[in-house]
XYZ file of C-alpha atoms in Angstrom:
752
model
C 34.393 -18.481 11.096
C 32.754 -21.775 12.072
C 29.241 -22.655 10.935
C 28.052 -22.791 14.535
C 29.263 -19.243 15.075
C 27.451 -18.084 11.955
C 24.266 -19.832 13.016
C 24.573 -18.333 16.472
C 25.017 -14.851 15.050
C 21.950 -15.369 12.852
C 19.853 -16.778 15.696
C 20.580 -13.894 18.031
C 18.991 -11.155 15.862
C 16.096 -13.477 15.039
C 15.370 -14.187 18.707
C 15.674 -10.462 19.380
C 13.065 -9.737 16.684
C 10.712 -12.337 18.173
C 11.034 -10.809 21.651
C 10.571 -7.340 20.216
C 7.408 -8.379 18.363
C 5.984 -10.135 21.425
C 6.136 -6.827 23.277
C 3.398 -5.685 20.881
C 1.639 -8.959 20.087
C 0.873 -10.062 23.666
C -1.003 -6.869 24.691
C -2.812 -6.843 21.326
C -3.876 -10.477 21.792
C -5.443 -9.631 25.153
C -7.424 -6.780 23.589
C -8.686 -9.058 20.800
C -9.570 -11.764 23.338
C -11.712 -9.289 25.255
C -13.447 -8.293 22.010
C -13.913 -11.868 20.797
C -15.354 -13.421 23.945
C -18.765 -11.704 24.067
C -19.044 -11.671 20.255
C -18.508 -15.429 20.034
C -21.232 -16.110 22.601
C -23.638 -13.677 20.953
C -23.142 -15.134 17.479
C -23.734 -18.647 18.811
C -27.050 -17.497 20.287
C -28.063 -15.708 17.070
C -27.226 -18.831 15.056
C -29.292 -21.128 17.272
C -26.179 -23.212 18.002
C -24.854 -24.458 21.358
C -23.077 -21.606 23.146
C -19.867 -23.578 23.461
C -19.766 -23.841 19.656
C -18.998 -20.139 19.472
C -16.091 -20.514 21.897
C -14.748 -23.580 20.064
C -14.802 -21.640 16.794
C -13.032 -18.685 18.442
C -10.257 -20.932 19.772
C -9.727 -22.776 16.481
C -10.083 -19.611 14.391
C -7.390 -17.925 16.435
C -4.911 -20.785 16.665
C -5.388 -22.674 13.377
C -6.325 -19.872 10.965
C -3.796 -17.629 12.683
C -1.031 -20.196 12.181
C -1.747 -21.329 8.631
C -3.520 -18.279 7.136
C -2.000 -15.841 4.682
C -2.522 -12.633 6.666
C -0.153 -11.540 9.402
C -2.711 -9.639 11.483
C -6.158 -10.888 10.446
C -8.115 -12.542 13.281
C -10.645 -15.286 12.532
C -13.586 -16.723 14.420
C -17.383 -17.048 14.264
C -18.792 -14.097 12.313
C -22.122 -12.303 12.087
C -22.092 -12.688 8.293
C -22.946 -16.404 8.533
C -25.543 -16.333 11.322
C -28.548 -16.282 8.995
C -27.252 -19.187 6.899
C -26.256 -21.235 9.943
C -29.595 -20.647 11.694
C -31.534 -21.789 8.601
C -29.382 -24.882 8.136
C -29.627 -25.873 11.811
C -33.418 -25.539 11.677
C -33.634 -27.516 8.433
C -30.951 -30.181 8.923
C -29.954 -30.077 12.588
C -26.849 -29.079 14.477
C -24.900 -32.313 13.912
C -25.291 -32.115 10.144
C -24.270 -28.439 10.243
C -20.981 -29.539 11.830
C -20.409 -32.065 9.027
C -21.217 -29.401 6.424
C -18.800 -26.951 8.075
C -16.004 -29.520 7.775
C -16.925 -30.171 4.122
C -16.985 -26.425 3.410
C -13.520 -26.187 4.944
C -12.258 -28.899 2.600
C -13.710 -26.934 -0.323
C -11.933 -23.790 0.870
C -8.636 -25.680 0.988
C -9.314 -26.728 -2.603
C -9.871 -23.053 -3.498
C -6.482 -22.205 -2.035
C -4.523 -25.154 -3.449
C -5.945 -24.571 -6.936
C -5.087 -20.842 -6.653
C -8.706 -19.845 -7.180
C -8.946 -17.711 -4.056
C -9.081 -14.358 -5.824
C -12.083 -15.552 -7.851
C -14.186 -15.109 -4.706
C -13.515 -11.374 -4.968
C -15.325 -11.236 -8.317
C -18.664 -10.546 -6.609
C -19.700 -6.926 -7.126
C -18.883 -4.936 -3.951
C -22.371 -3.419 -3.880
C -23.838 -6.944 -3.623
C -21.460 -7.832 -0.775
C -22.309 -4.598 1.054
C -26.030 -5.265 0.591
C -25.615 -8.880 1.721
C -24.011 -7.737 4.973
C -26.685 -5.078 5.451
C -29.415 -7.687 4.886
C -27.773 -9.964 7.448
C -27.603 -7.058 9.872
C -31.302 -6.252 9.457
C -32.200 -9.917 9.921
C -30.161 -10.094 13.133
C -31.799 -6.937 14.496
C -35.326 -8.200 13.744
C -34.473 -11.488 15.433
C -32.751 -10.159 18.550
C -35.285 -7.429 19.349
C -37.659 -10.194 20.409
C -35.001 -11.689 22.721
C -34.264 -8.251 24.187
C -37.916 -7.686 25.125
C -38.157 -11.119 26.742
C -39.823 -13.000 23.886
C -38.740 -15.656 21.400
C -37.394 -15.000 17.936
C -39.305 -16.494 15.003
C -37.859 -18.516 12.145
C -38.168 -15.886 9.399
C -37.585 -12.167 9.106
C -41.155 -11.607 7.922
C -42.598 -13.384 10.986
C -40.281 -11.373 13.248
C -41.400 -8.160 11.575
C -45.124 -8.988 11.821
C -44.805 -10.038 15.476
C -42.748 -6.998 16.447
C -45.589 -4.636 17.534
C -47.098 -7.288 19.802
C -43.667 -8.132 21.247
C -42.959 -4.494 22.069
C -46.357 -4.058 23.752
C -45.938 -7.160 25.935
C -42.283 -6.751 26.851
C -40.484 -7.923 29.992
C -39.185 -4.758 31.680
C -36.178 -6.403 33.365
C -34.938 -7.851 30.079
C -35.363 -4.478 28.364
C -33.369 -2.730 31.111
C -30.442 -5.135 30.719
C -30.426 -5.084 26.903
C -31.001 -1.329 26.782
C -28.046 -0.794 29.115
C -25.760 -2.677 26.718
C -27.025 -0.706 23.711
C -26.620 2.630 25.510
C -23.046 1.833 26.585
C -22.042 0.698 23.105
C -23.520 3.798 21.469
C -21.801 6.089 23.969
C -18.479 4.253 23.737
C -17.574 5.732 20.353
C -17.801 9.231 21.864
C -15.140 8.556 24.493
C -11.473 9.635 24.176
C -9.300 7.234 22.127
C -7.330 6.045 25.158
C -10.492 4.846 26.898
C -11.754 3.207 23.710
C -8.734 0.893 23.790
C -10.796 -1.080 26.332
C -13.323 -3.084 24.252
C -16.746 -1.504 24.565
C -18.524 -4.841 24.043
C -16.789 -6.349 27.066
C -17.509 -3.326 29.269
C -21.180 -3.311 28.236
C -21.677 -7.035 28.920
C -19.857 -6.902 32.283
C -21.736 -3.816 33.499
C -25.116 -5.214 32.399
C -24.347 -8.521 34.143
C -23.279 -6.756 37.337
C -26.393 -4.544 37.208
C -28.693 -7.557 36.856
C -26.945 -9.321 39.746
C -26.812 -6.379 42.144
C -30.356 -5.129 41.532
C -31.769 -8.643 41.427
C -33.378 -8.364 38.006
C -35.372 -11.401 36.946
C -33.705 -12.189 33.616
C -32.928 -15.344 31.664
C -29.243 -16.208 31.629
C -27.208 -18.224 29.166
C -26.501 -21.898 29.824
C -23.433 -23.692 28.484
C -24.938 -27.120 29.309
C -21.760 -28.540 30.789
C -18.096 -27.716 30.626
C -16.283 -26.452 27.548
C -14.540 -29.777 26.979
C -17.829 -31.690 27.237
C -19.020 -29.825 24.132
C -16.008 -30.907 22.070
C -16.543 -34.040 20.021
C -17.146 -35.522 16.612
C -20.681 -34.956 15.277
C -22.995 -37.936 15.888
C -25.539 -38.154 13.085
C -28.873 -39.897 13.521
C -30.326 -42.104 10.795
C -32.768 -39.461 9.607
C -32.963 -35.703 9.241
C -35.004 -33.542 11.644
C -37.817 -33.694 9.096
C -37.954 -37.484 9.365
C -36.484 -38.056 5.897
C -33.475 -40.287 5.151
C -30.339 -38.276 4.567
C -30.287 -39.379 0.932
C -33.391 -37.220 0.400
C -31.535 -34.168 1.735
C -28.476 -34.443 -0.520
C -29.341 -31.380 -2.616
C -29.915 -29.246 0.508
C -26.656 -30.469 2.036
C -24.609 -29.771 -1.099
C -26.177 -26.337 -1.471
C -25.483 -25.592 2.186
C -21.820 -26.617 1.887
C -21.374 -24.403 -1.166
C -23.114 -21.512 0.593
C -20.937 -21.748 3.716
C -17.749 -22.137 1.673
C -18.483 -19.224 -0.663
C -19.725 -16.782 1.962
C -16.940 -17.660 4.391
C -14.373 -17.268 1.594
C -15.722 -13.954 0.333
C -16.049 -12.516 3.835
C -12.531 -13.659 4.806
C -10.921 -12.286 1.647
C -12.768 -8.968 1.854
C -11.732 -8.709 5.491
C -8.103 -9.402 4.481
C -8.282 -6.671 1.826
C -9.649 -4.242 4.406
C -7.052 -5.164 7.020
C -4.217 -4.724 4.498
C -5.256 -1.083 4.229
C -4.859 -0.620 7.982
C -1.195 -1.590 8.359
C 2.150 -1.349 6.580
C 3.292 -4.936 7.122
C 3.309 -7.857 4.675
C 0.328 -8.089 2.324
C -2.055 -11.040 2.459
C -1.348 -14.200 0.465
C -4.955 -14.951 -0.543
C -4.415 -18.579 -1.538
C -2.666 -19.339 1.734
C -5.434 -17.499 3.579
C -7.975 -19.847 2.001
C -5.954 -22.866 3.092
C -5.783 -21.499 6.634
C -9.504 -20.692 6.742
C -10.375 -24.094 5.288
C -8.193 -25.927 7.807
C -9.855 -24.037 10.651
C -13.355 -24.794 9.360
C -12.582 -28.493 8.906
C -11.357 -28.778 12.492
C -14.144 -26.577 13.868
C -16.806 -28.714 12.190
C -15.242 -31.959 13.399
C -14.978 -30.689 17.004
C -18.437 -29.115 17.223
C -17.720 -25.472 16.428
C -19.404 -22.838 14.278
C -18.173 -21.916 10.783
C -15.198 -19.544 10.839
C -14.286 -16.491 8.771
C -11.920 -13.573 9.008
C -13.649 -10.969 11.214
C -13.079 -7.284 10.543
C -14.089 -6.185 14.080
C -11.441 -8.373 15.719
C -8.857 -7.742 13.005
C -9.157 -3.958 13.140
C -8.942 -4.102 16.945
C -5.811 -6.230 16.551
C -4.155 -3.675 14.257
C -5.241 -0.729 16.424
C -3.754 -2.441 19.483
C -0.367 -2.601 17.750
C -0.081 -6.245 16.662
C 3.008 -7.015 14.584
C 2.713 -10.702 13.640
C 0.295 -13.632 13.508
C 1.282 -14.504 17.091
C -1.326 -12.029 18.341
C -4.172 -13.931 16.651
C -2.798 -17.262 17.900
C -2.480 -16.045 21.484
C -6.009 -14.619 21.465
C -7.239 -18.151 20.725
C -5.178 -19.467 23.635
C -6.721 -16.902 26.010
C -10.254 -17.881 24.883
C -9.389 -21.534 25.498
C -8.092 -20.832 29.005
C -11.091 -18.679 29.913
C -13.666 -21.128 28.511
C -12.113 -24.068 30.324
C -11.467 -22.372 33.686
C -14.229 -19.759 34.091
C -17.409 -21.418 32.811
C -19.371 -20.221 35.844
C -18.672 -16.579 34.978
C -19.992 -17.069 31.452
C -23.265 -18.464 32.785
C -23.925 -15.241 34.724
C -24.447 -13.286 31.476
C -28.123 -12.449 30.719
C -29.384 -13.396 27.273
C -30.834 -9.903 26.887
C -27.331 -8.442 27.283
C -26.045 -10.493 24.367
C -29.193 -9.568 22.417
C -28.375 -5.877 22.915
C -24.828 -6.517 21.705
C -26.098 -8.332 18.599
C -28.580 -5.564 17.810
C -25.752 -3.022 17.749
C -23.548 -5.355 15.674
C -26.389 -5.970 13.234
C -27.134 -2.263 12.917
C -23.441 -1.563 12.270
C -23.526 -3.924 9.287
C -25.783 -1.358 7.579
C -23.170 1.281 6.832
C -24.189 4.765 5.751
C -20.977 4.997 3.708
C -22.055 1.970 1.659
C -25.507 3.469 1.065
C -23.966 6.763 -0.083
C -21.487 4.925 -2.327
C -24.282 2.905 -3.940
C -26.232 6.116 -4.555
C -23.267 7.991 -6.039
C -22.258 5.132 -8.331
C -25.762 4.469 -9.647
C -26.021 1.096 -7.871
C -28.669 1.995 -5.301
C -31.339 -0.145 -6.977
C -29.003 -3.168 -6.850
C -28.316 -2.440 -3.183
C -31.988 -2.226 -2.188
C -33.095 -5.273 -4.207
C -30.309 -7.397 -2.718
C -31.161 -6.342 0.843
C -34.869 -7.063 0.420
C -34.192 -10.484 -1.099
C -31.633 -11.431 1.567
C -34.002 -10.432 4.370
C -37.256 -11.892 3.061
C -36.091 -14.852 0.947
C -32.760 -16.254 2.070
C -29.151 -15.260 1.856
C -28.120 -17.397 -1.117
C -31.153 -16.452 -3.226
C -30.716 -12.803 -2.255
C -27.075 -12.742 -3.338
C -27.883 -14.609 -6.571
C -30.672 -12.148 -7.419
C -28.409 -9.220 -6.517
C -25.677 -10.524 -8.813
C -28.229 -11.033 -11.583
C -29.436 -7.438 -11.247
C -25.824 -6.191 -11.170
C -25.049 -8.079 -14.382
C -28.203 -6.646 -15.972
C -27.082 -3.132 -15.040
C -23.669 -3.900 -16.524
C -25.238 -4.960 -19.820
C -27.357 -1.805 -19.888
C -24.253 0.315 -19.314
C -22.406 -1.511 -22.082
C -25.305 -0.842 -24.416
C -25.096 2.826 -23.452
C -21.575 3.220 -24.862
C -21.039 6.890 -25.794
C -22.383 7.745 -29.256
C -22.530 11.436 -30.068
C -23.480 13.100 -33.351
C -23.050 16.854 -33.708
C -23.116 19.265 -36.644
C -20.019 21.254 -37.610
C -20.802 24.791 -38.680
C -24.121 26.545 -39.152
C -25.297 24.900 -42.368
C -25.362 21.389 -40.877
C -23.729 19.934 -44.002
C -20.858 18.512 -42.006
C -21.271 16.167 -39.066
C -18.947 14.530 -36.564
C -19.942 11.215 -34.969
C -17.937 9.951 -31.982
C -18.286 6.303 -30.935
C -16.361 4.999 -27.919
C -16.152 1.900 -25.759
C -17.340 -1.663 -26.223
C -19.230 -2.100 -29.488
C -21.274 -5.304 -29.575
C -24.589 -6.315 -31.115
C -26.277 -4.982 -27.945
C -25.441 -1.491 -29.189
C -27.176 -1.966 -32.554
C -30.484 -0.215 -31.730
C -28.747 2.963 -30.488
C -26.090 2.977 -33.171
C -28.481 2.583 -36.087
C -30.844 5.099 -34.500
C -28.130 7.789 -34.272
C -26.840 7.107 -37.797
C -30.375 7.331 -39.179
C -30.675 10.919 -37.927
C -27.795 12.179 -40.080
C -29.043 14.268 -43.034
C -28.864 12.615 -46.421
C -26.005 13.957 -48.532
C -24.053 15.333 -45.553
C -20.315 15.050 -45.068
C -19.785 12.777 -42.036
C -16.568 12.158 -40.093
C -16.909 9.100 -37.883
C -14.355 8.891 -35.038
C -14.137 5.342 -33.743
C -12.315 4.637 -30.458
C -13.319 1.105 -29.430
C -11.724 -1.621 -27.349
C -14.046 -4.286 -28.804
C -15.942 -4.542 -32.088
C -17.937 -7.538 -33.191
C -19.049 -8.460 -36.712
C -22.581 -7.093 -36.376
C -21.356 -3.553 -35.589
C -18.750 -3.647 -38.350
C -21.363 -4.789 -40.849
C -23.907 -2.200 -39.695
C -21.400 0.665 -40.123
C -20.286 -0.655 -43.527
C -23.900 -0.941 -44.743
C -24.762 2.533 -43.479
C -21.617 4.002 -45.094
C -22.475 2.451 -48.447
C -26.051 3.700 -48.254
C -25.078 7.200 -47.154
C -22.527 7.580 -49.943
C -25.015 6.217 -52.463
C -27.303 9.081 -51.426
C -24.659 11.675 -52.286
C -22.979 11.935 -48.894
C -19.390 11.422 -47.893
C -18.141 9.308 -44.988
C -14.637 9.461 -43.480
C -13.835 6.944 -40.770
C -11.012 7.625 -38.280
C -10.087 4.604 -36.144
C -7.960 5.497 -33.113
C -7.777 2.076 -31.442
C -6.489 -1.416 -32.315
C -10.017 -2.858 -32.456
C -10.789 -2.125 -36.101
C -13.802 -2.582 -38.341
C -11.966 -4.765 -40.835
C -10.534 -7.174 -38.248
C -14.059 -8.063 -37.087
C -14.656 -9.791 -40.434
C -11.595 -12.044 -40.305
C -11.426 -13.491 -36.788
C -13.510 -13.906 -33.626
C -13.805 -10.566 -31.807
C -11.510 -9.954 -28.866
C -10.940 -7.098 -26.502
C -7.959 -4.929 -27.367
C -5.890 -2.815 -25.030
C -5.511 0.543 -26.645
C -2.014 1.756 -27.333
C -2.544 4.545 -24.832
C -2.915 1.901 -22.118
C -0.400 -0.688 -23.231
C 2.195 1.920 -24.219
C 1.095 5.092 -22.431
C 3.591 7.458 -24.028
C 4.430 6.364 -27.602
C 7.319 8.578 -28.587
C 7.701 10.500 -31.829
C 11.448 9.947 -31.329
C 10.985 6.244 -32.062
C 10.614 7.224 -35.716
C 13.130 10.090 -35.946
C 15.340 8.083 -38.281
C 12.517 7.992 -40.835
C 12.412 11.778 -41.234
C 14.856 14.521 -42.029
C 12.714 17.280 -40.596
C 12.545 18.092 -36.863
C 10.693 15.301 -35.060
C 8.381 17.627 -33.129
C 6.423 18.330 -36.314
C 5.813 14.622 -36.841
C 4.785 14.300 -33.235
C 2.103 16.913 -33.844
C 0.929 15.022 -36.896
C 0.701 11.830 -34.781
C -1.317 13.757 -32.185
C -3.789 14.970 -34.785
C -4.223 11.428 -36.072
C -4.560 9.535 -32.802
C -4.579 11.936 -29.869
C -6.923 14.784 -30.669
C -9.931 12.499 -31.005
C -9.435 11.199 -27.461
C -8.564 14.553 -25.919
C -11.426 16.654 -27.228
C -13.941 14.783 -25.029
C -12.209 16.082 -21.902
C -11.645 19.744 -22.632
C -14.839 21.458 -23.903
C -15.515 22.925 -20.459
C -11.957 24.296 -20.340
C -12.153 26.350 -23.527
C -13.162 29.621 -21.869
C -11.702 29.234 -18.362
C -9.635 27.038 -16.089
C -10.654 25.631 -12.727
C -7.713 23.777 -11.130
C -7.914 22.555 -7.550
C -4.174 22.239 -6.878
C -0.961 24.184 -7.434
C 1.700 21.600 -8.266
C 5.255 22.872 -7.738
C 7.744 20.392 -9.119
C 11.169 20.105 -10.697
C 11.922 21.053 -14.281
C 13.184 17.488 -14.791
C 11.594 16.157 -17.992
C 10.873 12.775 -16.394
C 8.285 14.072 -13.917
C 4.700 13.604 -15.164
C 2.422 15.474 -12.724
C -0.863 14.538 -14.432
C 0.053 10.848 -14.507
C 1.317 10.389 -10.934
C -1.721 12.241 -9.522
C -4.304 10.703 -11.900
C -5.406 14.190 -12.929
C -7.364 15.323 -15.954
C -6.522 18.329 -18.101
C -7.264 21.420 -16.044
C -6.949 19.819 -12.579
C -3.390 20.984 -11.862
C -1.809 24.434 -12.045
C 1.777 23.313 -12.654
C 4.810 25.389 -11.705
C 8.217 23.967 -12.650
C 11.691 25.118 -11.681
C 15.070 23.509 -11.069
C 14.911 21.678 -7.734
C 11.229 22.487 -7.022
C 12.207 25.472 -4.879
C 10.198 28.274 -3.271
C 12.489 31.343 -3.475
C 12.830 33.531 -0.404
C 14.451 36.619 -1.978
C 12.022 39.579 -2.181
C 13.050 40.305 -5.776
C 12.346 36.764 -7.000
C 8.678 36.620 -8.042
C 8.561 33.545 -10.288
C 6.736 31.303 -7.783
C 4.970 34.130 -5.909
C 3.212 35.282 -9.079
C 1.929 31.790 -9.762
C 0.749 31.375 -6.155
C -0.980 34.752 -6.193
C -2.880 33.956 -9.382
C -3.759 30.374 -8.455
C -4.811 31.037 -4.861
C -6.395 34.478 -5.131
C -7.809 34.323 -8.674
C -8.465 30.625 -9.328
C -9.256 29.596 -5.746
C -7.209 26.394 -5.513
C -7.583 24.417 -2.293
C -4.157 22.788 -2.049
C -0.514 23.414 -2.880
C 1.804 20.472 -3.540
C 5.609 20.425 -3.618
C 6.908 17.356 -5.445
C 10.559 16.302 -5.432
C 12.000 13.201 -7.046
C 14.841 10.717 -6.940
C 17.986 11.114 -9.053
C 17.597 14.899 -9.005
C 20.561 16.545 -10.736
C 19.932 19.793 -8.874
C 20.275 18.074 -5.496
C 23.381 16.231 -6.654
C 24.876 19.521 -7.849
C 24.078 21.044 -4.468
C 26.022 18.264 -2.745
C 28.931 18.213 -5.193
C 29.552 21.868 -5.882
C 28.283 23.811 -2.903
C 31.772 24.489 -1.558
C 33.168 25.208 -5.045
C 30.809 27.973 -6.070
C 32.507 30.945 -7.626
C 31.933 33.957 -5.421
C 33.066 36.429 -8.079
C 31.244 35.009 -11.074
C 28.436 32.695 -9.978
C 26.528 31.083 -12.791
C 22.755 31.183 -13.140
C 22.476 27.661 -11.710
C 24.633 28.581 -8.704
C 22.553 31.653 -8.000
C 19.309 29.724 -8.212
C 20.526 26.897 -5.959
C 21.234 29.428 -3.217
C 17.508 29.102 -2.448
C 18.268 25.492 -1.449
C 21.063 26.386 1.005
C 18.655 26.034 3.910
C 17.741 22.525 2.717
C 21.409 21.534 2.585
C 22.009 22.923 6.076
C 18.979 21.102 7.488
C 20.138 17.932 5.757
C 23.536 18.166 7.421
C 21.790 18.759 10.764
C 20.013 15.402 10.313
C 16.521 16.746 9.628
C 13.872 14.122 10.584
C 13.084 13.617 6.903
C 16.648 12.405 6.327
C 16.357 9.757 9.046
C 12.978 8.565 7.779
C 14.366 8.248 4.269
C 16.528 5.325 5.362
C 13.992 3.540 7.575
C 11.601 0.687 6.864
C 14.070 -1.002 4.552
C 14.414 1.933 2.147
C 17.963 2.904 1.191
C 17.841 6.204 -0.628
C 21.080 7.770 -1.876
C 22.449 10.924 -0.276
C 21.095 13.044 -3.122
C 17.660 11.462 -2.693
C 17.785 12.052 1.060
C 18.608 15.701 0.378
C 15.731 15.875 -2.119
C 13.335 14.588 0.568
C 14.633 17.082 3.124
C 14.319 19.792 0.476
C 10.625 18.993 -0.031
C 10.037 19.182 3.739
C 11.769 22.565 3.879
C 9.756 23.935 0.933
C 6.521 22.744 2.613
C 7.537 24.639 5.752
C 8.248 27.767 3.673
C 4.885 27.595 1.958
C 3.022 27.029 5.235
C 4.390 30.302 6.625
C 4.379 32.183 3.297
C 2.666 35.583 3.801
C 0.348 34.908 0.893
C -0.764 31.494 2.233
C -0.320 31.508 6.016
C -3.840 32.686 6.929
C -5.536 30.202 4.606
C -3.327 27.366 5.898
C -4.128 28.302 9.497
C -7.902 28.270 8.996
C -7.781 25.001 7.039
C -9.056 26.362 3.719
C -5.714 25.636 2.031
C -3.603 22.508 2.442
C 0.130 22.293 1.763
C 1.361 18.795 0.895
C 4.835 17.376 0.218
C 5.446 14.523 -2.219
C 8.482 12.542 -3.346
C 8.456 10.451 -6.530
C 10.853 7.511 -6.595
C 11.758 6.518 -10.166
C 13.118 3.127 -9.060
C 9.758 1.958 -7.686
C 7.475 4.469 -9.501
C 5.837 5.051 -6.109
C 4.742 8.380 -4.697
C 5.556 9.010 -1.038
C 4.185 11.723 1.211
C 6.690 14.057 2.871
C 5.725 15.843 6.068
C 7.812 18.238 8.192
C 8.465 15.215 10.432
C 9.701 12.901 7.703
C 8.894 10.556 4.848
C 5.732 8.443 4.908
C 6.651 5.247 3.070
C 4.451 3.716 0.370
C 1.500 6.034 0.773
C -1.387 4.894 -1.453
C -2.829 8.369 -1.757
C -2.094 11.939 -0.763
C -4.787 13.474 1.501
C -6.889 16.137 -0.127
C -9.041 18.744 1.585
C-alpha cells in the first residue's frame, strides 16, 4: 500500500473524531460564553479596572490558555480570586503598572512550568486556600453592597463595614430594585429543573434586570466601556512617576511583591481549579507544568494588551464539563464568541446597570464562602486556622492574610507532631508491669511529653517499651537510653521492642532521616520468603513474625472489637487468595463482614443456606448498611464456566460443577450480550472473555441480592445499598459494576 493511501486512511478517522468532538464542543462553548460574559464585566468593575479589560482577559484566557494549557476542558479568564489584589494594586500603583505586573507575573508562571515547579504551588494547606477564597468573597460582598444601594465602595473592607449602616439607610430605591432582582433570580435558579439550569442563570438575571430597568424607566447608573473594544487594546503607557508622585524606583519593592502575589495566587487558583475539574470528567488528566505555561502565556499577552490577570475559573470550567465539552476547542471557541460579541455589540453591553453587576458579584462573593469548607475545617480541627486566615485576608490584605494563615497552619502541624501518641498502661492488678507505646515522629519537640510520661512509671517496675517510629533524632534516643539506665539502676527492668526501621541506635551514627516502615514499603512481607531457612511448617514462623512486628501495630486498632463487632458492609467476594478486601476498600479490622465462595455467587436453591445465613446475621443482627459483591479478573471459576459448561457430567457431577450451576444465569446473560459485557470493552478497555463474564456475573449477583426476600424491603426504602465491584489485577483498580454495565476507573464506591 502506498504511503499516501496510509496517510489518507489515518486522516479519515482523525477528521471524523474532530467532527464528532465539535458536535459537543461548539454547544458547550456557547454555554461557557454566556456564563463568562457577565462575569468578566462584573470582575472588571469589582477590580476597579476598565470594563474592556475584563473582556480582553476573557478572550485571551479562552484562546491562549485554552490552546497552550495542560487541561483539556478547563476554561480560563478573569477570576474573582484576584479582585482584591488587583484593586489594591491599581489604587496603589495605577492601572498601567498593573498591566506591566500582569505580564511579568505571566513570565514567572512560564518559569514555574518550564522548571517543572508547578506542583509546588499545591503545597499550600487546603484550609488556607479555602479561607483565602472565603475572605475574598466577604471582601467582594462588603464592597458591592454599597454599589447595589447606589453608593460608592470604599478602599478597605473595614471602611465598607463601618459605612454599611449609613449606606443602607440612604439607599437609592431604583438601584436596589435592579440589584435585588438579579440576586433573587440567581438564588431561585438553583431550584429549577436541570434542563432549565443549562441556560446560565447569570446571563438570564443580567438580561432580565436590564430589560426591567429599560421598560419601567428606572433611574440607574449604567456601565460605560469608554469607546470600542479595540480602542481599549494597547501596550501599557507608563508615566514618569507613580500615582503617589514617587519615581518608579521608589516603588520597586511594591512592584516585585505585587508580581509575586499575582503569579502565586493565579498559579494556585489555576492548579486547584484543574484538580477540581479533573474530578468532573473521565478524559485526559491535567499536565500541571503545561498548564502553568499556558496560564503564563495568557497573562503575559493579557498584560501587554490591557487585560486583567487570568486564572483557571471553576465556574466556567464546571459549566463547560456539564455542557458536554470533549476537548480544548470548547474553551478556545468561547474566547472567539466573547471577541465577536465585544467587537460587534458594544451598545448592548452599555445598557447593563451597574447595580445588576453588583448583585451578580454579591452572589458570587457569597458562594466563595462554602458551608462544606467550614464543616470540613471544623471536623479536621482546622477551624481556628480557617477563621484567622479569613479575618486577616479581609482586614489586612490578601498576601498578609495567606502568610499568617500558613504560619498558623505550620504551628498547628508542629503541635500535632509534638502530640505523637505516647501511652503508658499497667499490665495486671499489681502495677508491677507496664507497657509503654510510642508511635509517630519522635523529635526533640516531643521531649517534654516523653520525659513526663516516663517519669510516672513506678520505680522498680518491669517496663516493655514498644517503639513504632518513622523518625527518631539523637535527643529522643539519648533521653530513652538515659531513662533506661536510670530505671534499671533503681531495680527495674526495661525491654525495648522496635517495630520500625527508624531505630534508637541509628540516631547516634548518622543524621536523622524519615523512614518508610516495612508495612508501607512492602505491605505484605511473606513468611514464605524464608521457608528455605526452616524445616518446620512456615505458618508457625509467620505467627512468630506477627508477634514480633505485627501485634504491636494491630493492638491499637482492636480494643473496641474485643467484645463485639460492628461492621457496616457485607463483602461477598471470591475465594481466590489474591483478593484483599480490607486493602482495596481501605477498611480497618471490623469494618467488613466478609463472605467468600468460589465465583462470588449468591445461590438461588432453597436448600443452599451458606450465603443466606451470613446475610441474615449481618443485616438483621449486626445492622449493616450495604452489601457488596466483588468479582475480579483472571477468575478461574469464570474460566471453568466458559471451558467446561458443555462438558459437565450429568451422572456424576463434581462439587465444583454443582456449585457453578448457580452461575448458569450469568453465563446465559453473558451470551445474550448483557449491557455489562458491552461496557467491559468500551473506553479503551479490552477485558478477556472470562473477565467479561466475571463482570456480567457481578451484575447478575447484584440483581439477585436486590430482589432477595431478606433484603428487598430494605433496598426499596433506601436503608440498605447493594453495590457491585470488579477488581482488575492488571491495573490494581477497582471498578463499579451496575445492572447497566461497568463504570470505568471509579475513584470510590458510593456509600449510604
